[in-house]
Short mmCIF file of N, CA and C in Angstrom, two decimals:
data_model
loop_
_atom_site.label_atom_id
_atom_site.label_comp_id
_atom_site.label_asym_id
_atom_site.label_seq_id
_atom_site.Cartn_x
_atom_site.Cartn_y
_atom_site.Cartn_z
N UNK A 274 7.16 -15.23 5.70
CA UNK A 274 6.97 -13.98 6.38
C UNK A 274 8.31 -13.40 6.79
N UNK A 275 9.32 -13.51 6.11
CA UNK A 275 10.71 -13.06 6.22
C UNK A 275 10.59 -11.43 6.24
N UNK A 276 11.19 -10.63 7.27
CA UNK A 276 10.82 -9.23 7.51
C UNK A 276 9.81 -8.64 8.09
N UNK A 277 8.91 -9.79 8.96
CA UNK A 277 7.52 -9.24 9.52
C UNK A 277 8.30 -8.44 10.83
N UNK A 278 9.04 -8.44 11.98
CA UNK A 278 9.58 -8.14 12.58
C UNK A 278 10.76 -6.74 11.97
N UNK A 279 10.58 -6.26 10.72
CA UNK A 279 11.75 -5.24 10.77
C UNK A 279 10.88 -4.49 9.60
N UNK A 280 10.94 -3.32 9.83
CA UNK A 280 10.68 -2.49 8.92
C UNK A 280 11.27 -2.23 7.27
N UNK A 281 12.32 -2.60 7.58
CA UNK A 281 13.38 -2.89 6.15
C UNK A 281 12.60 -3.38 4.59
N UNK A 282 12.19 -2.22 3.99
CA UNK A 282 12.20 -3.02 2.66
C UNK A 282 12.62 -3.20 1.56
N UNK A 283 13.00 -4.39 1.17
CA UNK A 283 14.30 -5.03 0.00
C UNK A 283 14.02 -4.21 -1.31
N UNK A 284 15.03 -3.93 -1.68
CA UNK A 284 14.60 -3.18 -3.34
C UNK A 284 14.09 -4.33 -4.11
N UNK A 285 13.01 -3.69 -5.28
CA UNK A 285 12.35 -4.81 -5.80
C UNK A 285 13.23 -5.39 -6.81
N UNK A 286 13.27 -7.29 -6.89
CA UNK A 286 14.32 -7.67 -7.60
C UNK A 286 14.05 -8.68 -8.26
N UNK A 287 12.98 -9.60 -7.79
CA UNK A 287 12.26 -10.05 -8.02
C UNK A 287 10.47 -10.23 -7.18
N UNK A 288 9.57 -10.02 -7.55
CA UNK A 288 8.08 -10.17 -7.69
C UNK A 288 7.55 -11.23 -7.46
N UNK A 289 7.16 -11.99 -6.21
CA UNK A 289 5.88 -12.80 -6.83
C UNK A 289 4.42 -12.19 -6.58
N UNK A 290 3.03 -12.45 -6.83
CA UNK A 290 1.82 -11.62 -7.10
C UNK A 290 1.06 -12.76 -6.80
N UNK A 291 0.32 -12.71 -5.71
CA UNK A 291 -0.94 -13.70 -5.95
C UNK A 291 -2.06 -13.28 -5.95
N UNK A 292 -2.64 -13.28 -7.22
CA UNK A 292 -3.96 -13.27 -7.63
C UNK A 292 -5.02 -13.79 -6.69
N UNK A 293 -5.61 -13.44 -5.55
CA UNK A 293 -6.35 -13.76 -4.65
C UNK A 293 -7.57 -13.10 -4.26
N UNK A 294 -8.10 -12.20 -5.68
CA UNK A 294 -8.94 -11.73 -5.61
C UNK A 294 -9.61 -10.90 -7.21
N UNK A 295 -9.65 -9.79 -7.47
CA UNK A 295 -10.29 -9.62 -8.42
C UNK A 295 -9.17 -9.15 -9.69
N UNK A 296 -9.50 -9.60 -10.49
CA UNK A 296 -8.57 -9.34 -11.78
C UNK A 296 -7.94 -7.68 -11.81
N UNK A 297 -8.82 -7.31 -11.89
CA UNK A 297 -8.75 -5.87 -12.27
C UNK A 297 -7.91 -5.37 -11.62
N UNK A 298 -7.66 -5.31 -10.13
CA UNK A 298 -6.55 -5.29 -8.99
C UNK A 298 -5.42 -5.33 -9.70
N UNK A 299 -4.88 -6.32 -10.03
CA UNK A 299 -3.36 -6.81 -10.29
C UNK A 299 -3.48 -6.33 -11.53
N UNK A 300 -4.38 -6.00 -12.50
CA UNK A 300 -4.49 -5.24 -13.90
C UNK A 300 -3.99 -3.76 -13.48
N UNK A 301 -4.38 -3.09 -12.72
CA UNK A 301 -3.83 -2.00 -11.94
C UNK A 301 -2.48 -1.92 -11.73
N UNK A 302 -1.97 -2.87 -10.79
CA UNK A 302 -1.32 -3.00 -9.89
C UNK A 302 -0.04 -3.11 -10.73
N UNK A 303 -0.02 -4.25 -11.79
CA UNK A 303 1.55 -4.26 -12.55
C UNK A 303 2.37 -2.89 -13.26
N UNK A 304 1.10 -3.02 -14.06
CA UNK A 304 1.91 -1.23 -14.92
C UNK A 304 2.78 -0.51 -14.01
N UNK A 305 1.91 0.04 -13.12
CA UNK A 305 2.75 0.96 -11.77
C UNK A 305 3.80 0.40 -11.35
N UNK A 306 4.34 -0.81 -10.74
CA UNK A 306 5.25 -1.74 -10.41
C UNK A 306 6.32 -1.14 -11.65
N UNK A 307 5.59 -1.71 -12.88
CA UNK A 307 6.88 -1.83 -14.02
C UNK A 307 7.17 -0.33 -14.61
N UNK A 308 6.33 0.88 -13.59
CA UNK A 308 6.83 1.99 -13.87
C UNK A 308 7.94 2.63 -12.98
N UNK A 309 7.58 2.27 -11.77
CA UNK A 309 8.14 2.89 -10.59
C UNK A 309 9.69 2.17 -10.48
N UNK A 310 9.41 0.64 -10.81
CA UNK A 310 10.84 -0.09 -10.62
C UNK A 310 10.89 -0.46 -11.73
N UNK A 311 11.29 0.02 -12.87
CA UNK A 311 11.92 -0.20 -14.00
C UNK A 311 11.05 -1.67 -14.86
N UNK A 312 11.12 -1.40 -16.53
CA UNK A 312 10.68 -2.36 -16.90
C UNK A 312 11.18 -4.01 -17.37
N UNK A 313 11.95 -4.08 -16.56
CA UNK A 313 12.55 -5.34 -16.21
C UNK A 313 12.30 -6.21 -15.12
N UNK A 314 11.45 -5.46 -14.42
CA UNK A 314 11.29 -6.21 -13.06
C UNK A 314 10.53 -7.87 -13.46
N UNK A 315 11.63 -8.60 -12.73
CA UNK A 315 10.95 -9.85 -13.06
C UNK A 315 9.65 -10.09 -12.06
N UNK A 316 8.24 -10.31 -12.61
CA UNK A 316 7.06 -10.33 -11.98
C UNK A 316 6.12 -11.80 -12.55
N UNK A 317 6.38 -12.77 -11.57
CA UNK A 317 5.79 -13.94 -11.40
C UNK A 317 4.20 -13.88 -10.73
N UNK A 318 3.52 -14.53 -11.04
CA UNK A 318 2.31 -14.80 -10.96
C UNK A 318 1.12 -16.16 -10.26
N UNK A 319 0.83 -16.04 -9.40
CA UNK A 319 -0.10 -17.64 -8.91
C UNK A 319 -1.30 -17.27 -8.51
N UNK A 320 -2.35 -17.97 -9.01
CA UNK A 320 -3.87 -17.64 -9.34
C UNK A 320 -4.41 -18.71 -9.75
N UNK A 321 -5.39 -18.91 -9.89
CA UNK A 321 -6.67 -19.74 -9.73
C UNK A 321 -7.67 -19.54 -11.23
N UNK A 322 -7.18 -18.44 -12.15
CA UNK A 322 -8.08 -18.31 -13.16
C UNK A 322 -7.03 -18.27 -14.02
N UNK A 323 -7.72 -18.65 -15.11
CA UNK A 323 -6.98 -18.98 -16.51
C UNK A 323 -7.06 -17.61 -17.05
N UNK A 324 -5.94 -17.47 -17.82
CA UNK A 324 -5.32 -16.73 -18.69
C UNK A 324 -4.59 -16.03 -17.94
N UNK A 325 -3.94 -14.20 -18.08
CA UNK A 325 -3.11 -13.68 -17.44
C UNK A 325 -3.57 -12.95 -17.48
N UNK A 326 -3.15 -11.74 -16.24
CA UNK A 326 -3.75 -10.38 -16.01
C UNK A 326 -3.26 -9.28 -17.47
N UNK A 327 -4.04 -8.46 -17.62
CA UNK A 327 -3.21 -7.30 -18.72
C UNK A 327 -2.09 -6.90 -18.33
N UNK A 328 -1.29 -6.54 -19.17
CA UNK A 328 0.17 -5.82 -18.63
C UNK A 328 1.03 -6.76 -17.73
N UNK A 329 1.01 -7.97 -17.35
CA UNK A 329 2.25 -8.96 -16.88
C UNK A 329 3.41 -8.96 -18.23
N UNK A 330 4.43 -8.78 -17.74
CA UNK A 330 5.20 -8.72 -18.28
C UNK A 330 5.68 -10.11 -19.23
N UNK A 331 5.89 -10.18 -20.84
CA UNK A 331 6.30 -11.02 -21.51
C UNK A 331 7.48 -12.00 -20.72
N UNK A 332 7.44 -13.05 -20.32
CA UNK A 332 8.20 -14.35 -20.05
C UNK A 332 7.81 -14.27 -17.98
N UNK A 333 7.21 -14.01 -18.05
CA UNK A 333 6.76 -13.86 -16.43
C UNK A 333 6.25 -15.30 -16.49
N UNK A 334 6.58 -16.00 -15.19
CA UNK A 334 5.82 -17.14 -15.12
C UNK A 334 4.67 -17.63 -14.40
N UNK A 335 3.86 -18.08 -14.57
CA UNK A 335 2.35 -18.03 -14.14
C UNK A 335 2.22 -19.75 -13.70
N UNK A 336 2.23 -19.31 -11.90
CA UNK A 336 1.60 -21.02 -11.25
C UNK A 336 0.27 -20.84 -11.23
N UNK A 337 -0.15 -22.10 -11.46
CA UNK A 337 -1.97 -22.38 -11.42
C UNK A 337 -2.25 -23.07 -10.34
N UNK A 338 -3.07 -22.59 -9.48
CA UNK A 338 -3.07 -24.01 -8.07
C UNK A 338 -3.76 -25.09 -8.48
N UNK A 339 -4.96 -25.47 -9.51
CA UNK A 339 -5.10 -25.94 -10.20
C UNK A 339 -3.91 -27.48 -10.23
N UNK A 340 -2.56 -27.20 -10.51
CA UNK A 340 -1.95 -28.03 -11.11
C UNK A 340 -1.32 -28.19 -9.56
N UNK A 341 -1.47 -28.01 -8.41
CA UNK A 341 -0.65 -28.48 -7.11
C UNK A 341 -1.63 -28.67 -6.46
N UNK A 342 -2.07 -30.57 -6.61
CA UNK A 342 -3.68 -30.08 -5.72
C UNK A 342 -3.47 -31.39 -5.08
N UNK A 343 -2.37 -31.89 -4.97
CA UNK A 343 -1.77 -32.55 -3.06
C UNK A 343 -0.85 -32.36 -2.83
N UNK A 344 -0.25 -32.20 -1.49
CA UNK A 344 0.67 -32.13 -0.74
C UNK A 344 2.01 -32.36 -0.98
N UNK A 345 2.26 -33.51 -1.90
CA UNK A 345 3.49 -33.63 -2.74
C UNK A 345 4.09 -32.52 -3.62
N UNK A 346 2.70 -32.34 -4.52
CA UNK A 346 2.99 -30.93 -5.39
C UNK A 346 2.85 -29.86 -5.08
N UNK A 347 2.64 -29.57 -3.65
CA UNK A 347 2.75 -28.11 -3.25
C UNK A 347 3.77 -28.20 -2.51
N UNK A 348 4.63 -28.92 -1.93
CA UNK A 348 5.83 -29.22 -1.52
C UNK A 348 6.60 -28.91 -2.90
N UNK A 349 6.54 -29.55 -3.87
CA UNK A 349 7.98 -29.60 -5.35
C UNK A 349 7.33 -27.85 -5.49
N UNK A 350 5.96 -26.75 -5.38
CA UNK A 350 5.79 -25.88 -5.65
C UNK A 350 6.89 -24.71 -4.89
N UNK A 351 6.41 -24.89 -3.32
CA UNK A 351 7.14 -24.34 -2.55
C UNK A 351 8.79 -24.51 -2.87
N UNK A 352 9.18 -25.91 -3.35
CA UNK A 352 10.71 -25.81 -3.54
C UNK A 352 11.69 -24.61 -4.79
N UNK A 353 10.28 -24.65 -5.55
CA UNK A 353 10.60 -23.85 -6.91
C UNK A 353 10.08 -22.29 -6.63
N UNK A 354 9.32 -22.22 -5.85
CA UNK A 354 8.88 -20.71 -5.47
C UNK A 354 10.39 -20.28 -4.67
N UNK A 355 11.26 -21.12 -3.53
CA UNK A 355 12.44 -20.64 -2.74
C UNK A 355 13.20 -20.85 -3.88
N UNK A 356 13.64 -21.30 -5.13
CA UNK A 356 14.74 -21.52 -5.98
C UNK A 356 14.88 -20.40 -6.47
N UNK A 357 13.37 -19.72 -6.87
CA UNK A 357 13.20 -18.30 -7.59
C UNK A 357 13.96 -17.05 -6.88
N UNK A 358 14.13 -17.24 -5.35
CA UNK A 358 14.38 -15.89 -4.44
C UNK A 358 13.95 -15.13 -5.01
N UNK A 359 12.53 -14.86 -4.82
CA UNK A 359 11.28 -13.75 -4.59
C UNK A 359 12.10 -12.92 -3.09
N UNK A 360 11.91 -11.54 -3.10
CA UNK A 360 12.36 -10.72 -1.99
C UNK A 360 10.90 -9.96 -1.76
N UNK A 361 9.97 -10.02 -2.98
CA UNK A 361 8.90 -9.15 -2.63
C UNK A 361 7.77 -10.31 -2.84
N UNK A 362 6.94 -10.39 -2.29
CA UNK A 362 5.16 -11.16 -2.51
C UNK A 362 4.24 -10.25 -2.23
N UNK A 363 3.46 -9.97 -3.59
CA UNK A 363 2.22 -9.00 -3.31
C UNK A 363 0.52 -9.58 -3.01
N UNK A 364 0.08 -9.96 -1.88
CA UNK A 364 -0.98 -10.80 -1.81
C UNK A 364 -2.61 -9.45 -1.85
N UNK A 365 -3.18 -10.31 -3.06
CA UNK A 365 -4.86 -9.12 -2.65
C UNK A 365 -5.36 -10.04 -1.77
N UNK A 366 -6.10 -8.97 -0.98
CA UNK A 366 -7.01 -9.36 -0.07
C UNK A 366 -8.27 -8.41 -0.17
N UNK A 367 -8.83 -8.98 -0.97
CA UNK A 367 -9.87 -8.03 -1.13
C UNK A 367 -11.56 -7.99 -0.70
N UNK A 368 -11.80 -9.21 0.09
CA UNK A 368 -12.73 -9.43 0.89
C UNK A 368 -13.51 -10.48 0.02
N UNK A 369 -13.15 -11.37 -0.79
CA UNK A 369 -13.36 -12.26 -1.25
C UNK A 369 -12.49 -13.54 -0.92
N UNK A 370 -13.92 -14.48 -0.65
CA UNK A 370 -13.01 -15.91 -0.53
C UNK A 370 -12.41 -16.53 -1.85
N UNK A 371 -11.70 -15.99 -1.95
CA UNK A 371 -10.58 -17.02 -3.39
C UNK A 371 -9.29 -17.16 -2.90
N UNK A 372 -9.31 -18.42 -2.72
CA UNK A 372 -7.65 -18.70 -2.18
C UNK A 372 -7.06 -18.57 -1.05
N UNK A 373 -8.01 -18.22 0.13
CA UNK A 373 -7.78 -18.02 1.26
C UNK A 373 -6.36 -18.90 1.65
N UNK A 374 -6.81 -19.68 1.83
CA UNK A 374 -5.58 -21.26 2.13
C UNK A 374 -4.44 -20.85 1.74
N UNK A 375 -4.32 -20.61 0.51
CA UNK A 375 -2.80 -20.13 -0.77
C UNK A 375 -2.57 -19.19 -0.57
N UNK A 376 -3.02 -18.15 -0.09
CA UNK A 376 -2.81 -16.67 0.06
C UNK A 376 -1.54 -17.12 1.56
N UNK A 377 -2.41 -17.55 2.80
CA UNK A 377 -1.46 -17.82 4.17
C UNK A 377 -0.71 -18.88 3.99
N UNK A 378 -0.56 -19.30 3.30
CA UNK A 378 -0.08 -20.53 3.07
C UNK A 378 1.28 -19.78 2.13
N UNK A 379 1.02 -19.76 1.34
CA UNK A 379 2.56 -18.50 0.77
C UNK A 379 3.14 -17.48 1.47
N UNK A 380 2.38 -16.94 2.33
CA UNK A 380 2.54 -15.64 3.13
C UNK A 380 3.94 -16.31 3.94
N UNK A 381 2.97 -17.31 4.64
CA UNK A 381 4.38 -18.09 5.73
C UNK A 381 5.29 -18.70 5.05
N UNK A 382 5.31 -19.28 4.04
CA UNK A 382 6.55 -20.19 3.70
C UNK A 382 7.40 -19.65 2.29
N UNK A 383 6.81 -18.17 1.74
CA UNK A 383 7.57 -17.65 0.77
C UNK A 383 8.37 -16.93 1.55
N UNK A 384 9.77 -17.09 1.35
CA UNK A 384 11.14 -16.32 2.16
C UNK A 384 11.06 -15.24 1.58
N UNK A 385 9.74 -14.04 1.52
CA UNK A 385 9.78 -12.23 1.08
C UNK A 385 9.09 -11.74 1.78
N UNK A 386 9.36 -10.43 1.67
CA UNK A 386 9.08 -9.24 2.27
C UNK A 386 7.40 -9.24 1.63
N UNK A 387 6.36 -9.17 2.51
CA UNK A 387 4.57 -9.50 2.03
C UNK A 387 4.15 -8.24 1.51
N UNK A 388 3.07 -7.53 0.94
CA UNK A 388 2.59 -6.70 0.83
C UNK A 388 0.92 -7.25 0.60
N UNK A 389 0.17 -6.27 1.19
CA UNK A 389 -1.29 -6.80 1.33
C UNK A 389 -1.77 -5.69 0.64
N UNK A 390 -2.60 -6.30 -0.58
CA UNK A 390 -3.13 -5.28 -1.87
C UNK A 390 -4.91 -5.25 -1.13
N UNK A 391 -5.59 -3.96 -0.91
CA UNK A 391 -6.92 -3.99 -1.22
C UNK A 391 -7.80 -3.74 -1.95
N UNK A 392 -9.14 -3.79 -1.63
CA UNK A 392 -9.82 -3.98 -2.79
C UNK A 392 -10.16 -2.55 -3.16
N UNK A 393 -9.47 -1.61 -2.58
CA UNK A 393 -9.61 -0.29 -3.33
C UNK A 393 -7.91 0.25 -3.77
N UNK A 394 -7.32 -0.65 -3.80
CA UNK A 394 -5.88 -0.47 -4.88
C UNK A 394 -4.29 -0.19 -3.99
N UNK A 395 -5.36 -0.25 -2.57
CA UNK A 395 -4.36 0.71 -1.33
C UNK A 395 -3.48 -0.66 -0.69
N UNK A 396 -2.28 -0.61 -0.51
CA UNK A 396 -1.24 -1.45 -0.03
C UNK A 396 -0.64 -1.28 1.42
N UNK A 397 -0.41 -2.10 2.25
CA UNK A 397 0.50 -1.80 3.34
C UNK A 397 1.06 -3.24 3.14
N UNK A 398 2.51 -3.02 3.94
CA UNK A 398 3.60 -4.12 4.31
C UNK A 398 3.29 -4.98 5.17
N UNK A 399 3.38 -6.11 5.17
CA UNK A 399 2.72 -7.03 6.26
C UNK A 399 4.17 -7.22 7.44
N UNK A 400 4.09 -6.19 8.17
CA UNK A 400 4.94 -6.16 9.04
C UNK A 400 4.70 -5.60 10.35
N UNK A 401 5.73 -5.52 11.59
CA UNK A 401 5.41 -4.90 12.90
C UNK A 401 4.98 -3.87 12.60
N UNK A 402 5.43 -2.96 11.81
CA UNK A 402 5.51 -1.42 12.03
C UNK A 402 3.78 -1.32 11.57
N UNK A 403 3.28 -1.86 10.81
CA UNK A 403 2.20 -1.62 10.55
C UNK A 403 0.87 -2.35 11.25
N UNK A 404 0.91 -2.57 12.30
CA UNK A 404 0.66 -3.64 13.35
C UNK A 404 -0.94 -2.70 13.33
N UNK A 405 -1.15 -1.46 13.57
CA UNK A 405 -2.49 -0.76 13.53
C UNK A 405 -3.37 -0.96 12.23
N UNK A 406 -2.38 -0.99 11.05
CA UNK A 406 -3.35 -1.24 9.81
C UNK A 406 -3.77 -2.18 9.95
N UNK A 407 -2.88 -3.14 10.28
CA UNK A 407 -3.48 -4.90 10.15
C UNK A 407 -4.53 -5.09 11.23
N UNK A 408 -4.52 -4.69 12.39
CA UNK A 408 -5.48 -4.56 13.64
C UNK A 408 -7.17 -4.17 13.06
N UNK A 409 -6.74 -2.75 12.13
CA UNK A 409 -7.93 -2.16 11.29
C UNK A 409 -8.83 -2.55 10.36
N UNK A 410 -7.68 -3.15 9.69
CA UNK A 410 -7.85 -4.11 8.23
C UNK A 410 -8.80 -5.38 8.87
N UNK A 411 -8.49 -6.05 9.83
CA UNK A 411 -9.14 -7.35 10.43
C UNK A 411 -10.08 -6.80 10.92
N UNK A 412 -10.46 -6.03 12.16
CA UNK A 412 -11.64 -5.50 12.31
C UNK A 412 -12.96 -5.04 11.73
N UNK A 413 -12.41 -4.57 10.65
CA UNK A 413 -13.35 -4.14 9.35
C UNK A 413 -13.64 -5.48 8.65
N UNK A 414 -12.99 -6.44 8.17
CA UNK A 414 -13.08 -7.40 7.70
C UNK A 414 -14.08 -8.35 8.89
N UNK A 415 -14.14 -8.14 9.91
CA UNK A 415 -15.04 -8.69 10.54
C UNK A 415 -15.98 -8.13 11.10
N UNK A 416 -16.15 -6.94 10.53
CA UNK A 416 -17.86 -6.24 10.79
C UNK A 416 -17.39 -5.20 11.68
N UNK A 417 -16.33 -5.23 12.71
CA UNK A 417 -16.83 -4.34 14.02
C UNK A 417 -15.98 -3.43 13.90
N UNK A 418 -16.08 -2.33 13.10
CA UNK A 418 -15.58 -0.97 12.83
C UNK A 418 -17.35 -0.03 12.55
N UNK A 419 -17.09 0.46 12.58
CA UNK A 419 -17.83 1.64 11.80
C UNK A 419 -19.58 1.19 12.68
N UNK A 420 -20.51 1.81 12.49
CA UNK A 420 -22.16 2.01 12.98
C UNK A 420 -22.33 0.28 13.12
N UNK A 421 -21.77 -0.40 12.23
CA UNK A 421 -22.31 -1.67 12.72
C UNK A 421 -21.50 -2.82 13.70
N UNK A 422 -20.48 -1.90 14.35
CA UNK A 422 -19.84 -2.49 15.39
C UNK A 422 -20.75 -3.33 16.71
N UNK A 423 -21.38 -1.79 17.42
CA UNK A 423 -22.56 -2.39 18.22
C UNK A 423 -23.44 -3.21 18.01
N UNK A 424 -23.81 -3.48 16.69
CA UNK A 424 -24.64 -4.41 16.54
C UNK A 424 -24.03 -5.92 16.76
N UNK A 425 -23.09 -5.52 15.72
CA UNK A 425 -22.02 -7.10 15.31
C UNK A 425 -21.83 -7.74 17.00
N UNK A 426 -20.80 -6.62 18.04
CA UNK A 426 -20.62 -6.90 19.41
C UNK A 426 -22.29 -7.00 20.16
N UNK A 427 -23.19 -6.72 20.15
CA UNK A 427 -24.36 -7.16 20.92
C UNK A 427 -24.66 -8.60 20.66
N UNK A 428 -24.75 -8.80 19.12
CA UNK A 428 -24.95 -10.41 18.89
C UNK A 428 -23.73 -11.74 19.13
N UNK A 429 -22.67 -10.98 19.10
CA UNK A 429 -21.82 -11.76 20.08
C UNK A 429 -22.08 -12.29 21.08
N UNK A 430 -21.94 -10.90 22.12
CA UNK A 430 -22.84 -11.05 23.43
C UNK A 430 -23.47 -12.21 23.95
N UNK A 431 -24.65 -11.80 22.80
CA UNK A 431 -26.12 -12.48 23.26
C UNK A 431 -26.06 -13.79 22.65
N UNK A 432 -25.13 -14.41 21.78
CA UNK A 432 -25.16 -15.78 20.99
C UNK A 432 -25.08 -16.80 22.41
N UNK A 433 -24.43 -17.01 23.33
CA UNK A 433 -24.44 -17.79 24.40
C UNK A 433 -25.93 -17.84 25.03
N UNK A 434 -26.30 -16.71 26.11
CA UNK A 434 -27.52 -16.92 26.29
C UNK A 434 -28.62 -17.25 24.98
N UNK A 435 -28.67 -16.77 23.84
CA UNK A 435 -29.92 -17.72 23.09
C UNK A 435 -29.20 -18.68 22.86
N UNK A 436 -28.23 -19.50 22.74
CA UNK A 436 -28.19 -20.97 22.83
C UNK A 436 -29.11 -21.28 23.91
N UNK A 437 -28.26 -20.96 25.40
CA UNK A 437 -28.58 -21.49 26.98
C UNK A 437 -30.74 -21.23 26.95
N UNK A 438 -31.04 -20.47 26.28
CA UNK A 438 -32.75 -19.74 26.16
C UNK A 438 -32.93 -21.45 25.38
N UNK A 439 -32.54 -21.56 23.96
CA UNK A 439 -33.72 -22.36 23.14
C UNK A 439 -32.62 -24.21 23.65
N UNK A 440 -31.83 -24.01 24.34
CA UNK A 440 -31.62 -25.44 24.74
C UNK A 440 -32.71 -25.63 26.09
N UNK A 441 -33.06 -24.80 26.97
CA UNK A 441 -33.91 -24.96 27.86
C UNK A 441 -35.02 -25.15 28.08
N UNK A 442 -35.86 -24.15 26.81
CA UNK A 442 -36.85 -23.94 26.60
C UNK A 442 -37.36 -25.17 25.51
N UNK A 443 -36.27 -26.35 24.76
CA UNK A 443 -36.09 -28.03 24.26
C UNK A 443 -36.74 -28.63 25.16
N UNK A 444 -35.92 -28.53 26.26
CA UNK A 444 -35.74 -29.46 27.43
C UNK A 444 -37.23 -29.58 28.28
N UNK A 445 -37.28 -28.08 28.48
CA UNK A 445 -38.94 -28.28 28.93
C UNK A 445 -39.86 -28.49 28.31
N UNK A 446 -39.85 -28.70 26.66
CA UNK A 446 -40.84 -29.03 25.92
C UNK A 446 -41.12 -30.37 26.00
N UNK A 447 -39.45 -31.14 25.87
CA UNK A 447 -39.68 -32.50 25.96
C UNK A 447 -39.92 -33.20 27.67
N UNK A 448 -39.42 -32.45 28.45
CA UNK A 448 -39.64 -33.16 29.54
C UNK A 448 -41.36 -33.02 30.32
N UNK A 449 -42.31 -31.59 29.52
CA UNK A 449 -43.50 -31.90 29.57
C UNK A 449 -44.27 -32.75 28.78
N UNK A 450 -43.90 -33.15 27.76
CA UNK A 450 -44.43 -34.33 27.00
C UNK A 450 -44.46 -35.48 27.36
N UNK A 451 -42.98 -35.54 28.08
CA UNK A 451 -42.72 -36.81 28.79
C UNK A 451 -43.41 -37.32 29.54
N UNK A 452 -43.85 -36.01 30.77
CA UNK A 452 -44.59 -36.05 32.16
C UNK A 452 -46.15 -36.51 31.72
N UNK A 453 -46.35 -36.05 30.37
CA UNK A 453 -48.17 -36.48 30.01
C UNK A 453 -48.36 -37.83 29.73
N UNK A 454 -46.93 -38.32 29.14
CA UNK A 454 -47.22 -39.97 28.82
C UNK A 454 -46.92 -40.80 29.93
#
């Protein structure tokens, strides 16, 4: 999370991309990259599904988590992800559980500047300055934005008392059963 605290962002120099959600996304997402910043941009890749997105650029290199699946090898991963000096990491978050773990798990320990891809193509910087998107982005992601806020916050609410209701209403079932025998 190098740059969460500063607005500053590094010219693109090198790319990493984690595939953490739907193909089509990062099928989108490269072309534009290799239009806007020239077609040289070196753009690395880590994902969970076999083969490669369309349009990754010829000699781009592609990690599989697949192949780092203990602690040793995501340690020698992480050593070769900092050897690369990535300045940019583009993570989707697109409201699918794929990769949750690998997604925060790179976020914190890749030394770049983050970018959070959604599932409608739209990007913000994972930084202070954008402290309201991310506030928004999580809220929505957990129900309580929009008409079904009140609902989502009432059953909050009320989850304590119906525990305290059907643990009581146990208690007196069994302790009148008790009283008959």
């Amino acid at each position: 999370m190098r740059l969460f605290f500063s607005r500053h962002i590094p010219p693109f120099e090198r790319v990493l991309l984690v595939e953490s959600g739907s193909r089509h996304l990062l099928s989108n997402l490269v072309p534009g990259l290799l239009q806007v910043h020239g077609e040289h941009l070196p753009v690395d890749l880590l994902t969970c599904f076999t083969g490669e997105p369309a349009g990754l650029p010829s000699g781009s290199r592609v990690f599989r988590v697949w192949e780092y699946p203990d602690a040793a090898s995501r340690k020698r991963l992480l050593a070769e992800l900092e050897a690369s000096s990535y300045n940019i990491c583009g993570i989707i978050c697109s409201g699918e559980p794929i990769m949750t773990k690998w997604k925060w798990w790179l976020a914190l320990h890749v030394p770049a500047k983050v970018f959070i891809l959604n599932e409608n193509g739209d990007y913000y910087w994972f930084d202070i300055g954008n402290w309201r998107t991310m506030l928004h982005f999580l809220l929505f992601r957990m129900g309580l934005t929009g008409a079904g806020a009140a609902t989502t916050l009432t059953r909050l609410l009320m989850f304590p008392f119906t525990i305290c209701y059907l643990l009581l209403y146990a208690a007196q079932a069994h302790l009148r059963r008790k009283a008959r025998t």
